[in-house]
Coordinates of C-alpha atoms in Angstrom, one line a residue:
M3 CA -3.7 -75.1 23.4
T4 CA -4.7 -71.4 23.9
V5 CA -3.3 -68.9 26.7
D6 CA -7.0 -68.9 28.2
Q7 CA -7.2 -73.1 28.4
I8 CA -3.7 -73.0 30.1
A9 CA -4.4 -70.4 32.9
I10 CA -7.7 -72.4 33.6
L11 CA -6.1 -75.9 33.9
L12 CA -3.2 -74.4 36.0
I13 CA -5.9 -73.0 38.2
I14 CA -7.9 -76.3 38.3
V15 CA -4.5 -78.0 39.2
M16 CA -3.5 -75.5 41.6
T17 CA -6.9 -75.7 43.4
F18 CA -6.9 -79.4 43.7
L19 CA -3.3 -79.3 45.2
L20 CA -4.8 -76.8 47.8
F21 CA -7.6 -79.2 48.6
I22 CA -5.3 -82.1 48.8
W23 CA -2.8 -80.1 51.1
G24 CA -5.8 -79.6 54.0
R25 CA -4.1 -76.4 55.1
W26 CA -7.0 -74.3 54.6
R27 CA -10.6 -75.3 54.4
Y28 CA -12.3 -76.0 51.4
D29 CA -14.5 -72.7 51.0
I30 CA -11.0 -70.3 51.4
V31 CA -9.5 -72.8 48.6
S32 CA -12.6 -72.1 46.5
I33 CA -12.2 -68.2 47.0
I34 CA -8.3 -68.5 46.3
A35 CA -9.3 -70.2 42.9
L36 CA -12.1 -67.7 42.4
G37 CA -9.9 -64.7 43.1
T38 CA -7.1 -66.3 40.9
L39 CA -9.3 -66.8 38.2
Y40 CA -10.4 -63.2 38.1
I41 CA -6.8 -62.0 38.3
A42 CA -5.8 -64.3 35.4
D43 CA -8.9 -63.0 33.5
Q44 CA -7.9 -59.1 34.1
I45 CA -4.2 -59.8 33.3
L46 CA -5.5 -61.4 29.9
G47 CA -7.1 -58.9 28.6
G48 CA -10.6 -58.5 30.4
Q49 CA -12.9 -58.3 27.5
A50 CA -10.5 -60.5 25.2
S51 CA -10.4 -63.2 27.7
N52 CA -12.9 -66.3 27.7
L53 CA -12.2 -66.8 31.4
I54 CA -15.2 -64.7 32.7
T55 CA -17.4 -63.8 30.2
D56 CA -18.6 -60.9 32.2
G57 CA -16.4 -59.1 35.2
S58 CA -19.2 -57.5 36.7
N59 CA -20.7 -61.0 37.5
V60 CA -17.8 -62.6 39.0
F61 CA -19.9 -63.8 42.2
I62 CA -23.1 -64.9 40.2
G63 CA -22.2 -68.5 41.4
F64 CA -23.8 -67.6 44.5
S65 CA -27.3 -66.9 42.8
H66 CA -27.2 -70.1 41.2
P67 CA -30.2 -72.3 41.8
A68 CA -27.7 -75.0 43.2
V69 CA -26.5 -72.9 46.2
I70 CA -30.1 -71.7 47.1
T71 CA -31.3 -75.3 47.2
V72 CA -28.6 -76.9 49.3
A73 CA -29.2 -74.1 52.1
L74 CA -32.8 -74.7 52.2
V75 CA -32.2 -78.3 52.5
L76 CA -30.2 -77.7 55.3
I77 CA -32.9 -75.7 56.6
I78 CA -35.4 -78.3 56.4
S79 CA -33.3 -81.0 57.8
R80 CA -33.5 -78.8 61.1
A81 CA -37.3 -78.6 61.1
L82 CA -37.5 -82.3 60.8
Q83 CA -35.1 -82.9 63.4
N84 CA -37.0 -80.3 65.6
A85 CA -40.6 -82.1 64.9
G86 CA -38.9 -85.5 66.5
V87 CA -39.1 -87.4 63.1
V88 CA -35.5 -89.0 64.0
E89 CA -36.0 -89.6 67.4
L90 CA -39.5 -91.0 67.1
V91 CA -37.5 -93.9 64.2
S92 CA -34.7 -94.4 66.6
R93 CA -37.0 -95.7 69.2
Q94 CA -38.5 -98.1 67.0
I95 CA -35.1 -99.9 66.3
S96 CA -34.2 -100.8 69.7
P97 CA -35.2 -104.2 69.5
F98 CA -33.5 -105.0 66.6
S99 CA -30.0 -104.7 68.6
K100 CA -30.4 -107.9 70.2
Y101 CA -28.2 -109.4 67.5
Q102 CA -25.2 -108.3 66.0
V103 CA -26.3 -108.4 62.3
T104 CA -29.4 -107.2 62.8
H105 CA -28.0 -104.3 65.0
I106 CA -25.8 -103.0 62.2
A107 CA -28.7 -103.3 59.7
S108 CA -31.3 -101.3 61.5
L109 CA -28.8 -98.5 62.4
S110 CA -27.5 -98.6 58.6
G111 CA -30.9 -98.8 56.9
V112 CA -32.6 -96.1 59.3
V113 CA -29.7 -93.8 58.4
A114 CA -29.7 -94.4 54.7
I115 CA -33.4 -93.6 54.7
L116 CA -33.0 -90.6 56.4
S117 CA -30.2 -89.2 54.3
A118 CA -32.4 -89.4 51.5
I119 CA -34.7 -86.5 52.9
M120 CA -32.2 -84.7 54.9
N121 CA -28.3 -83.5 55.0
N122 CA -26.5 -86.9 55.3
V123 CA -24.3 -85.2 57.6
G124 CA -27.2 -83.9 59.9
A125 CA -28.5 -87.6 60.0
L126 CA -25.6 -89.3 61.1
A127 CA -25.1 -87.0 64.0
L128 CA -28.4 -87.6 65.1
M129 CA -28.3 -91.3 65.0
L130 CA -24.5 -91.3 66.3
P131 CA -25.6 -91.0 70.4
V132 CA -28.1 -93.8 69.4
A133 CA -25.7 -96.3 67.9
L134 CA -23.4 -95.4 70.9
K135 CA -25.7 -95.9 73.5
S136 CA -26.9 -99.2 72.0
S137 CA -23.5 -100.3 71.7
A138 CA -22.8 -99.8 75.5
K139 CA -26.3 -101.4 76.5
R140 CA -25.3 -104.7 74.3
K141 CA -21.5 -104.3 75.2
R142 CA -20.5 -104.2 71.9
S143 CA -17.5 -102.2 70.1
P144 CA -18.8 -99.1 68.6
S145 CA -16.1 -99.5 66.0
I146 CA -18.3 -102.4 64.1
L147 CA -21.5 -99.9 64.2
L148 CA -20.2 -96.5 63.1
M149 CA -18.3 -97.0 60.1
P150 CA -21.1 -99.1 58.5
L151 CA -23.3 -96.1 59.8
A152 CA -21.1 -93.5 58.3
F153 CA -21.0 -95.1 55.1
A154 CA -24.8 -96.1 55.0
S155 CA -25.5 -92.3 55.4
I156 CA -23.3 -91.5 52.4
L157 CA -25.2 -94.3 50.3
G158 CA -28.4 -92.7 51.3
G159 CA -27.8 -89.2 49.8
M160 CA -27.4 -91.0 46.6
I161 CA -31.5 -91.6 46.5
T162 CA -33.0 -88.6 46.1
M163 CA -31.8 -85.2 44.3
I164 CA -31.7 -83.4 47.8
G165 CA -29.9 -85.9 49.7
T166 CA -26.4 -85.0 48.9
P167 CA -25.1 -81.5 47.2
P168 CA -23.8 -83.1 44.4
N169 CA -27.0 -84.3 43.1
I170 CA -28.5 -81.1 43.5
I171 CA -25.4 -80.0 41.3
I172 CA -26.0 -82.5 38.7
S173 CA -29.6 -81.7 38.7
T174 CA -29.5 -78.1 38.1
F175 CA -26.5 -78.4 35.9
R176 CA -28.2 -80.9 33.3
E177 CA -30.9 -78.1 32.6
T178 CA -28.5 -74.8 32.5
Q179 CA -26.2 -77.2 30.3
L180 CA -28.9 -78.2 27.8
L181 CA -30.1 -74.8 27.5
D182 CA -26.6 -73.6 26.5
L183 CA -26.3 -76.8 24.3
K184 CA -29.7 -75.8 22.6
A185 CA -28.6 -72.1 22.3
R186 CA -25.5 -73.3 20.5
A187 CA -27.4 -75.6 18.5
L188 CA -30.0 -73.1 16.8
E189 CA -27.1 -70.3 16.4
N190 CA -25.0 -72.9 14.1
V191 CA -27.0 -75.8 12.6
F192 CA -23.7 -77.6 11.8
S193 CA -22.4 -77.5 15.2
H194 CA -21.4 -80.6 17.4
E195 CA -24.4 -79.5 19.5
A196 CA -26.7 -79.4 16.7
R197 CA -25.3 -82.9 15.7
Y198 CA -26.1 -84.0 19.5
F199 CA -29.6 -83.4 19.4
E200 CA -29.8 -85.0 15.6
M201 CA -28.4 -88.3 17.1
Q202 CA -30.6 -88.0 19.7
N203 CA -33.7 -87.5 18.0
I204 CA -34.5 -84.5 19.6
D205 CA -36.3 -81.4 17.8
V206 CA -34.3 -78.9 19.3
E207 CA -36.7 -76.3 18.5
Q208 CA -39.4 -77.7 20.4
F209 CA -37.1 -79.1 23.2
Q210 CA -37.7 -77.7 27.0
P211 CA -34.4 -78.4 29.0
E212 CA -35.7 -79.4 32.7
P213 CA -33.2 -80.4 35.4
F214 CA -33.4 -84.0 37.0
A215 CA -36.3 -84.4 39.2
M216 CA -36.4 -85.4 42.8
L217 CA -36.6 -89.0 42.4
D218 CA -34.5 -89.3 39.1
F219 CA -32.0 -90.8 41.1
A220 CA -33.7 -93.4 42.8
P221 CA -33.5 -96.4 40.4
V222 CA -29.8 -96.0 40.4
G223 CA -29.0 -94.7 43.9
G224 CA -31.3 -96.6 45.7
L225 CA -30.4 -99.9 44.2
I226 CA -27.0 -98.7 45.2
A227 CA -27.7 -97.7 48.4
L228 CA -29.7 -101.2 49.1
L229 CA -26.9 -103.2 47.9
G230 CA -24.2 -100.8 49.8
V231 CA -26.3 -101.4 53.0
L232 CA -26.4 -105.0 52.5
F233 CA -22.5 -105.1 52.0
V234 CA -21.8 -103.1 55.2
T235 CA -23.9 -105.4 57.1
L236 CA -23.1 -108.8 56.0
I237 CA -19.8 -108.2 54.8
G238 CA -17.9 -104.6 55.5
W239 CA -17.4 -104.6 59.4
R240 CA -15.8 -107.9 59.1
L241 CA -13.0 -105.9 57.3
I242 CA -12.3 -103.8 59.9
P243 CA -9.1 -104.9 61.7
K244 CA -9.9 -106.2 65.2
K245 CA -6.9 -104.5 66.8
S246 CA -8.9 -101.0 65.8
Y247 CA -11.9 -102.2 67.9
K248 CA -12.6 -99.7 71.1
K249 CA -14.1 -101.3 74.2
P250 CA -17.7 -101.0 74.6
G251 CA -18.8 -97.9 76.6
T252 CA -19.3 -98.4 80.1
E253 CA -20.5 -95.6 82.8
S254 CA -20.9 -93.1 80.0
L255 CA -22.7 -93.3 76.4
F256 CA -19.3 -92.8 75.1
S257 CA -16.2 -94.1 76.7
V258 CA -12.9 -92.4 75.4
N259 CA -10.0 -94.6 75.8
E260 CA -7.4 -92.1 76.1
Y261 CA -7.8 -88.5 77.4
I262 CA -4.9 -86.1 77.4
T263 CA -4.4 -83.4 80.3
E264 CA -2.1 -81.6 82.5
I265 CA -1.2 -82.9 86.3
C266 CA 1.3 -81.8 88.9
I267 CA 2.8 -83.9 91.8
P268 CA 2.0 -82.6 95.1
E269 CA 4.1 -83.0 98.2
K270 CA 2.5 -86.6 99.2
C271 CA 1.8 -87.7 95.9
K272 CA 2.5 -91.9 95.5
F273 CA 4.4 -91.1 92.3
I274 CA 7.4 -89.4 93.9
G275 CA 10.7 -91.0 93.7
L276 CA 9.1 -93.9 90.9
K277 CA 10.4 -93.7 87.6
I278 CA 8.4 -92.9 84.9
S279 CA 8.6 -96.4 83.1
E280 CA 7.3 -97.6 86.2
I281 CA 3.9 -95.5 86.5
E282 CA 1.9 -97.7 83.8
L283 CA 2.8 -100.6 85.8
L284 CA 1.5 -99.2 88.9
T285 CA -1.3 -97.8 87.3
E286 CA -2.5 -100.8 85.3
D287 CA -2.2 -99.1 82.0
R288 CA -5.0 -96.6 83.0
L289 CA -2.2 -93.6 82.9
T290 CA 0.6 -92.7 80.4
I291 CA 3.0 -89.8 80.9
F292 CA 4.3 -88.9 77.8
G293 CA 5.1 -85.2 78.4
C294 CA 7.3 -83.1 80.7
I295 CA 6.2 -79.5 81.2
S296 CA 9.4 -77.3 82.3
E297 CA 9.6 -74.1 84.1
D298 CA 9.5 -72.1 80.9
E299 CA 6.4 -74.1 79.9
N300 CA 8.1 -76.1 77.1
V301 CA 6.8 -79.7 76.6
Y302 CA 9.5 -82.5 76.1
T303 CA 9.7 -86.1 76.1
P304 CA 10.8 -87.7 79.3
R305 CA 13.4 -90.3 79.7
L306 CA 11.9 -93.6 80.9
D307 CA 14.7 -93.5 84.0
Q308 CA 13.4 -90.1 84.9
I309 CA 12.7 -89.8 88.9
I310 CA 9.6 -87.9 89.5
L311 CA 10.2 -85.2 91.7
E312 CA 7.7 -83.0 94.0
G313 CA 6.5 -80.1 92.0
D314 CA 6.7 -81.9 88.4
R315 CA 4.3 -81.2 85.8
F316 CA 3.4 -83.8 83.3
Q317 CA 1.0 -84.6 80.3
I318 CA -1.0 -87.5 80.7
M319 CA -3.3 -89.8 78.9
A320 CA -6.0 -91.4 80.7
D321 CA -9.5 -92.3 80.6
P322 CA -11.5 -89.8 82.2
V323 CA -13.1 -91.9 84.6
D324 CA -9.9 -93.5 85.8
L325 CA -8.4 -90.4 86.1
K326 CA -10.8 -89.2 88.5
V327 CA -10.4 -92.4 90.6
M328 CA -6.3 -92.1 90.3
M329 CA -6.2 -88.5 91.3
D330 CA -7.8 -89.6 94.7
E331 CA -5.9 -92.9 94.7
Y332 CA -2.2 -91.5 94.0
D333 CA -3.1 -87.9 95.5
L334 CA -2.4 -86.3 92.0
R335 CA -3.5 -82.8 91.3
L336 CA -4.4 -80.7 88.0
T337 CA -1.9 -78.0 87.0
K338 CA -2.2 -75.1 88.9
L339 CA -3.8 -73.0 86.6
M340 CA -6.4 -75.8 85.5
R341 CA -7.0 -76.3 89.0
K342 CA -8.0 -72.6 89.6
R343 CA -9.9 -72.3 86.7
I344 CA -12.0 -75.3 87.9
D345 CA -12.3 -74.2 91.5
R346 CA -13.8 -71.1 90.3
L347 CA -16.9 -73.0 88.6
K348 CA -16.7 -75.7 91.1
D349 CA -20.3 -76.0 92.9
Q350 CA -23.4 -78.0 93.3
H351 CA -24.4 -77.1 89.7
T352 CA -21.3 -78.1 87.9
A353 CA -21.3 -81.0 85.4
F354 CA -19.2 -82.6 82.9
R355 CA -19.8 -83.0 79.2
E356 CA -18.3 -85.3 76.6
V357 CA -18.6 -83.4 73.3
L358 CA -17.7 -84.2 69.8
I359 CA -16.6 -81.6 67.3
Q360 CA -19.0 -81.7 64.3
P361 CA -18.0 -80.6 60.8
N362 CA -18.4 -76.8 60.5
S363 CA -18.3 -76.2 64.1
P364 CA -16.9 -72.8 65.2
L365 CA -14.5 -74.9 67.2
E366 CA -12.9 -76.6 63.9
N367 CA -9.4 -75.5 63.6
R368 CA -9.7 -73.3 66.5
D369 CA -8.0 -73.7 70.1
R370 CA -8.8 -73.3 73.9
D371 CA -8.4 -69.6 73.9
Y372 CA -11.2 -69.4 71.2
L373 CA -13.4 -71.8 73.4
R374 CA -12.8 -69.4 76.3
K375 CA -14.0 -66.3 74.4
R376 CA -17.1 -68.1 73.1
T377 CA -18.2 -69.3 76.3
S378 CA -16.9 -66.3 78.3
N379 CA -14.9 -68.4 80.3
T380 CA -17.7 -70.3 81.5
L381 CA -16.5 -73.8 80.3
I382 CA -13.2 -75.3 81.1
L383 CA -11.5 -77.7 78.7
M384 CA -10.5 -80.7 81.0
A385 CA -9.1 -83.1 78.3
V386 CA -8.8 -83.9 74.2
A387 CA -8.8 -87.2 72.9
R388 CA -8.1 -87.7 69.0
Q389 CA -7.8 -91.6 68.3
G390 CA -5.2 -92.5 66.2
E391 CA -2.9 -89.7 66.4
P392 CA -1.1 -89.0 69.7
I393 CA -1.3 -85.0 70.6
R394 CA 2.2 -83.8 72.0
K395 CA 1.2 -80.5 72.4
R396 CA 0.0 -78.2 75.6
L397 CA -3.9 -77.9 76.0
G398 CA -3.7 -74.7 75.3
T399 CA -2.0 -75.0 71.9
V400 CA -4.2 -77.9 70.4
A401 CA -6.0 -76.8 67.3
F402 CA -9.3 -78.8 67.4
R403 CA -10.2 -81.2 64.4
V404 CA -13.4 -82.7 63.3
G405 CA -14.1 -86.0 65.2
D406 CA -12.1 -84.8 68.3
V407 CA -13.9 -85.5 71.5
L408 CA -13.4 -82.7 74.3
L409 CA -14.4 -83.2 77.9
L410 CA -15.9 -80.1 79.2
Q411 CA -16.7 -78.9 82.7
G412 CA -19.3 -75.8 83.4
N413 CA -22.5 -75.1 85.2
M414 CA -25.5 -77.1 84.4
D415 CA -27.5 -74.1 83.5
N416 CA -25.8 -72.9 80.6
L417 CA -23.5 -75.9 79.9
D418 CA -25.7 -77.4 77.0
E419 CA -26.6 -74.1 75.8
N420 CA -23.0 -73.6 75.0
I421 CA -22.5 -77.0 73.7
S422 CA -25.7 -76.3 71.1
S423 CA -24.1 -72.7 70.4
L424 CA -21.0 -74.4 69.4
D425 CA -22.6 -77.1 67.6
L426 CA -20.9 -79.6 69.4
L427 CA -22.6 -83.3 69.7
P428 CA -23.0 -84.3 73.1
L429 CA -22.2 -88.0 74.0
A430 CA -23.3 -88.4 77.5
E431 CA -26.0 -90.8 77.9
R432 CA -29.6 -89.0 77.5
N433 CA -33.0 -90.2 76.7
V434 CA -34.3 -89.0 73.4
T435 CA -36.7 -86.5 74.2
V436 CA -35.9 -83.8 71.8
G437 CA -38.6 -83.9 69.5
V438 CA -42.2 -82.6 69.6
F439 CA -43.7 -85.9 68.6
S440 CA -47.0 -84.3 68.2
K441 CA -45.7 -82.6 65.1
V442 CA -44.3 -85.4 63.5
G443 CA -47.2 -85.9 61.2
L444 CA -47.5 -82.1 60.6
A445 CA -43.8 -81.9 59.8
L446 CA -44.0 -84.9 57.0
L447 CA -47.2 -83.8 55.8
I448 CA -45.4 -80.1 54.7
F449 CA -42.5 -82.1 53.4
G450 CA -44.6 -83.9 51.5
S451 CA -46.7 -81.2 50.0
A452 CA -43.4 -79.6 49.1
I453 CA -42.2 -82.7 47.1
A454 CA -45.5 -83.3 45.7
L455 CA -45.6 -79.8 44.3
S456 CA -42.1 -80.1 42.7
M457 CA -42.6 -83.3 41.2
F458 CA -46.0 -82.6 39.6
G459 CA -44.3 -79.3 37.9
I460 CA -46.7 -76.9 39.8
L461 CA -43.5 -74.9 41.4
P462 CA -39.7 -75.0 41.2
I463 CA -38.1 -77.2 43.7
T464 CA -36.8 -74.0 45.1
W465 CA -39.9 -72.0 46.0
A466 CA -41.7 -75.8 47.1
F467 CA -39.0 -75.5 49.7
V468 CA -39.3 -71.9 50.8
G469 CA -42.9 -72.5 51.1
A470 CA -41.9 -75.5 53.4
I471 CA -39.6 -73.4 55.5
L472 CA -42.3 -70.8 56.1
A473 CA -44.8 -73.4 57.0
Y474 CA -42.4 -74.7 59.5
V475 CA -41.8 -71.4 60.9
F476 CA -45.8 -70.5 60.9
T477 CA -46.4 -73.7 63.2
G478 CA -43.8 -73.3 65.3
I479 CA -41.7 -76.4 64.5
L480 CA -38.6 -74.1 63.5
P481 CA -37.8 -71.0 65.5
V482 CA -36.7 -68.1 63.5
R483 CA -33.6 -67.8 65.3
E484 CA -32.6 -71.3 64.0
I485 CA -33.1 -70.8 60.1
Y486 CA -29.6 -69.2 59.3
R487 CA -27.8 -71.3 62.1
Q488 CA -28.5 -74.4 60.0
I489 CA -26.9 -73.2 56.6
D490 CA -23.5 -74.9 56.1
W491 CA -22.0 -71.4 54.9
P492 CA -18.6 -73.2 54.0
I493 CA -20.4 -75.4 51.6
I494 CA -22.6 -72.5 50.3
V495 CA -19.3 -70.5 49.8
L496 CA -17.4 -73.3 48.0
L497 CA -20.6 -73.7 45.5
G498 CA -20.6 -69.8 45.0
A499 CA -17.2 -69.4 44.1
M500 CA -16.3 -72.8 42.2
I501 CA -19.4 -72.5 39.7
P502 CA -17.6 -69.6 37.8
V503 CA -14.2 -72.0 38.0
S504 CA -16.5 -74.7 36.5
N505 CA -18.0 -72.4 34.0
A506 CA -14.3 -71.0 32.8
L507 CA -13.8 -74.7 31.9
Q508 CA -16.5 -74.4 29.4
T509 CA -16.0 -70.8 28.0
T510 CA -12.5 -71.8 27.3
S511 CA -13.5 -75.1 25.7
S512 CA -11.0 -76.6 28.1
T513 CA -13.7 -79.0 28.6
Q514 CA -13.4 -80.2 24.7
L515 CA -9.7 -80.5 25.0
I516 CA -9.8 -82.8 28.0
A517 CA -13.1 -84.9 26.3
D518 CA -10.9 -85.0 23.1
A519 CA -8.0 -86.5 25.1
M520 CA -10.2 -89.1 27.1
V521 CA -11.8 -89.9 24.0
S522 CA -8.8 -90.5 22.1
M523 CA -7.1 -92.8 24.7
T524 CA -10.3 -94.9 25.1
H525 CA -10.9 -95.1 21.1
G526 CA -12.3 -98.5 20.3
L527 CA -13.2 -99.1 23.7
P528 CA -17.0 -99.8 24.3
I529 CA -19.0 -97.2 26.0
W530 CA -19.6 -98.8 29.2
F531 CA -16.0 -98.7 29.9
I532 CA -15.9 -95.1 29.4
L533 CA -18.8 -94.7 31.9
A534 CA -16.7 -96.6 34.3
L535 CA -13.8 -94.5 33.8
I536 CA -15.6 -91.2 34.5
M537 CA -17.4 -93.0 37.9
I538 CA -13.5 -94.1 39.2
I539 CA -11.8 -90.6 38.3
T540 CA -14.7 -89.1 40.1
M541 CA -14.5 -91.2 42.9
T542 CA -10.8 -90.8 43.3
L543 CA -11.1 -86.9 43.4
S544 CA -13.7 -87.2 45.6
D545 CA -11.9 -89.2 48.2
V546 CA -9.5 -86.3 48.6
I547 CA -11.3 -83.2 48.0
N548 CA -14.8 -82.0 48.6
N549 CA -17.6 -83.9 46.7
A550 CA -19.3 -80.7 45.6
A551 CA -16.3 -79.5 44.1
T552 CA -15.6 -82.5 42.5
A553 CA -19.5 -82.4 40.9
L554 CA -18.5 -79.3 39.5
I555 CA -15.3 -79.9 37.8
M556 CA -16.2 -83.5 36.4
A557 CA -19.7 -82.5 35.3
P558 CA -18.9 -80.1 32.1
I559 CA -16.3 -82.7 31.4
A560 CA -18.7 -85.6 31.2
V561 CA -21.1 -83.6 29.0
E562 CA -18.5 -82.8 26.4
I563 CA -17.2 -86.4 26.2
A564 CA -21.2 -87.2 25.8
I565 CA -21.3 -84.5 22.7
T566 CA -18.2 -86.2 21.5
V567 CA -18.9 -89.4 21.5
G568 CA -22.7 -89.1 20.4
V569 CA -24.3 -90.5 23.5
S570 CA -26.9 -88.8 26.0
I571 CA -25.3 -86.5 28.8
D572 CA -27.7 -88.2 31.3
P573 CA -26.1 -91.4 31.9
L574 CA -22.7 -89.7 32.0
L575 CA -23.9 -87.1 34.5
M576 CA -25.4 -89.8 36.7
C577 CA -21.8 -91.3 36.7
V578 CA -20.4 -88.1 38.0
A579 CA -23.2 -88.2 40.6
V580 CA -22.7 -91.5 41.8
G581 CA -19.0 -90.9 41.8
A582 CA -18.8 -87.9 43.7
S583 CA -21.0 -89.5 46.5
C584 CA -18.7 -92.4 46.9
A585 CA -15.8 -91.1 49.2
F586 CA -14.9 -94.3 51.4
L587 CA -11.2 -94.5 51.2
T588 CA -10.2 -92.1 53.6
P589 CA -11.8 -90.0 56.5
I590 CA -10.8 -86.9 54.7
G591 CA -13.1 -87.4 51.7
H592 CA -16.6 -86.9 53.5
Q593 CA -17.7 -85.1 56.7
C594 CA -19.4 -88.2 57.7
N595 CA -16.0 -90.1 57.7
A596 CA -14.5 -87.2 59.6
L597 CA -17.4 -87.2 62.2
I598 CA -16.9 -90.9 63.5
L599 CA -12.8 -91.0 63.4
G600 CA -12.7 -90.1 67.0
P601 CA -15.8 -92.1 68.5
G602 CA -15.0 -95.4 66.4
G603 CA -11.3 -95.2 67.5
Y604 CA -10.3 -95.8 64.1
R605 CA -7.1 -95.4 62.1
F606 CA -6.6 -93.4 58.7
S607 CA -6.0 -96.8 57.1
D608 CA -9.0 -98.4 58.3
Y609 CA -11.4 -97.1 55.8
W610 CA -10.0 -98.1 52.7
R611 CA -10.4 -101.5 54.0
M612 CA -14.1 -101.4 54.0
G613 CA -14.3 -98.6 51.7
L614 CA -12.1 -100.1 48.7
P615 CA -14.4 -103.3 48.2
L616 CA -17.7 -101.1 48.4
E617 CA -16.2 -98.7 45.9
I618 CA -15.5 -101.7 43.5
L619 CA -19.2 -103.0 44.1
I620 CA -20.6 -99.8 43.3
V621 CA -18.4 -99.5 39.8
I622 CA -19.6 -103.2 38.8
I623 CA -23.1 -102.8 40.0
G624 CA -23.5 -98.6 39.1
T625 CA -22.4 -98.9 35.3
P626 CA -25.0 -101.5 33.8
L627 CA -27.7 -100.1 36.2
I628 CA -27.1 -96.6 34.7
I629 CA -27.4 -97.8 31.1
L630 CA -30.5 -99.8 32.0
F631 CA -32.3 -96.8 33.4
W632 CA -30.4 -94.4 31.3
P633 CA -30.3 -95.5 27.8
L634 CA -27.3 -94.1 25.6

C-alpha cells in the first residue's frame, strides 16, 4: 500500500466518521474532506502525489455535469409546482381516501410518480399537507400515512435519471468512467482495461461512451418502486408500533401533541398552592410542567412535591389549542418578555401558523435570535414541538432541526411571506389554490419536450433542461426571483467537493486495492452474491450518510470490481444507484425521513421496523432484476 493510498483511505474514513457524527452539515464535512485532500497532496509532494492530478483544478468538481444537472432538476421542480401540476393531481385522489388501504395507496402512488419527474423532497413537501388534511378529515392517525408517503417518495426517485441525485451521479459517472477506460485501453493493449473491452466484445476504437439515459433506470427502478409501494400500502404501515400513533388532527390541519413554551404564575392563578405533581391531574394531562426558570434565567428540573407560588416561571408542554383554553381557565400568563413581544404585535390582523422546518431551511441549526433577525422582529416564536425527544432548554437556546414544528404569531400581511422566505412548510388547514391551472398543460409540454430532446440525442440533458427553464421564465411560470432560491446549495457544495475526493480513489489506485480485497473475500461465490453485497454495503452507508456522497464513494469501487471480475460495469453501477436510494432505517438517512419525524410523531426506532423488511425485499428482487435487464 502506497503513501497516497493510505492518505486517501484515511481521508475517506475521517469523512465517514464526520458524516455519522453529524456535528456539522454534510456540505461543511465535504469541504473539510476536500481541504484535507489538498493539504495532503501538497505535503506529499504536489506533482509527485497522485491525490490531485492538477492542484489548480481542485474545485473542478463544481463544473461536473452531475452538479449542473442536479441544480437544473431542482429549478424545474419549482416550475412544475408553480404551474399547479401537483395541486391538480392532489385534487383527484380525494375520493380514494374513504378506505384506509386506498388512502395510503393513492397518496403513496402519486408521490412516487411525482418523485420520478421532480425532486423527491419537494414532492413530499407538497403532498404532506394533503396527507395531513385528509387524515384529519377521515379521523385517521397521520402516523399510518406519513411513513409510507416518505418511503414512496424515495422509491419514486429510482424510476428516472432525474429522480434523485445518486441516479444523476451514476449516469454521468458511467460516461466519464468509460472514457477513462477507453483512453487507458488504447494506451496499453495489454492492460486490465483493454482486457475488459475484449471480454465485453466491444471494439474499443469504435466505442463511443454515453451516460445512462433518462429512462435506463426505469426497468429496475420502476419495478422496485411498484413493489415497494405495494409493500408499504399492504404490509409496511402495519409494522409501525401502535404506541407511536399520533391522534388524528382536529381543529387544525396538523394537531401537535406537545408544544413547549414558558408561563408565569400571576396573583390569582388557580395553580398557586398546588404541588407540581397535581397539575397534570388538574388539567387532565393537557399540561405538563417539566422545567423551572430561576431568577438568574437558569432552568432546572422541579421536584414533584414543589409548591407553586405567585411569580414562579415554568417551562411547560401543552397542545396549542388546549393552552389557549387553559390560560383563561386557570388564569395563566406567558412569561413577561414573551407577553411584551406578543403585545407589540397583537391587533386585529394578527394570526398564528403552525409550520414545519424543511430540509435546508435557513432556520435549520439556528435559534430564536436568528428567526428574529431574519423577520425583523415581526414574528413571535410561541412554541416548539419535537416528537420523540423532549426539549429541556429555554426557547431562546433551542437549535431548530428538520422536522421541528413551530408555532408562530405575526401580522397576517407578512406572515406568509416570511414563512415562504424561510422555506417553512405551513401546516394550517388551507385549500390547494397555489397553482395556475391554466398553465399545467403548457408546463408539462415544455418538460416533455426537454425529455424528448434528450432521449433522442438531439441535445444533452443539461442543455435540454436549460432550455426548459428559459421557456418557463418566458411564459411566466417561473419568476426570475425564484430560480436560485430553489437550488439546494448544500447538495451542490457536497457534490462539487466530494467529486475530487472520489477521483482520488481512482488516481491512487485505491479502488483497485479495495476491489481486489472484496473479490478475494468473495472468491468462488457467484456473481449475483457480489451484486447483492455491493447493494447491501451501499444501503448501509446511505442509512447514515448522505446518499449522494455514498454514490460518489461506491461507484468507482464498483467499477473496479467489475473490471477485476471481468463483467460489465453497468449492473454494478445499477446496484450502487439502487442501494444509494434505499435509506429507510433511520430518520437521518434521507431528508424525506427527517421531514416526517415531527408530523408523524415517530421515534428513531420506528423507521427500521418498516424499513428493514423493505430493504431486504429490495435486495431480493433488485438483484435478479438488475441481472435480467443489465446482463453481465
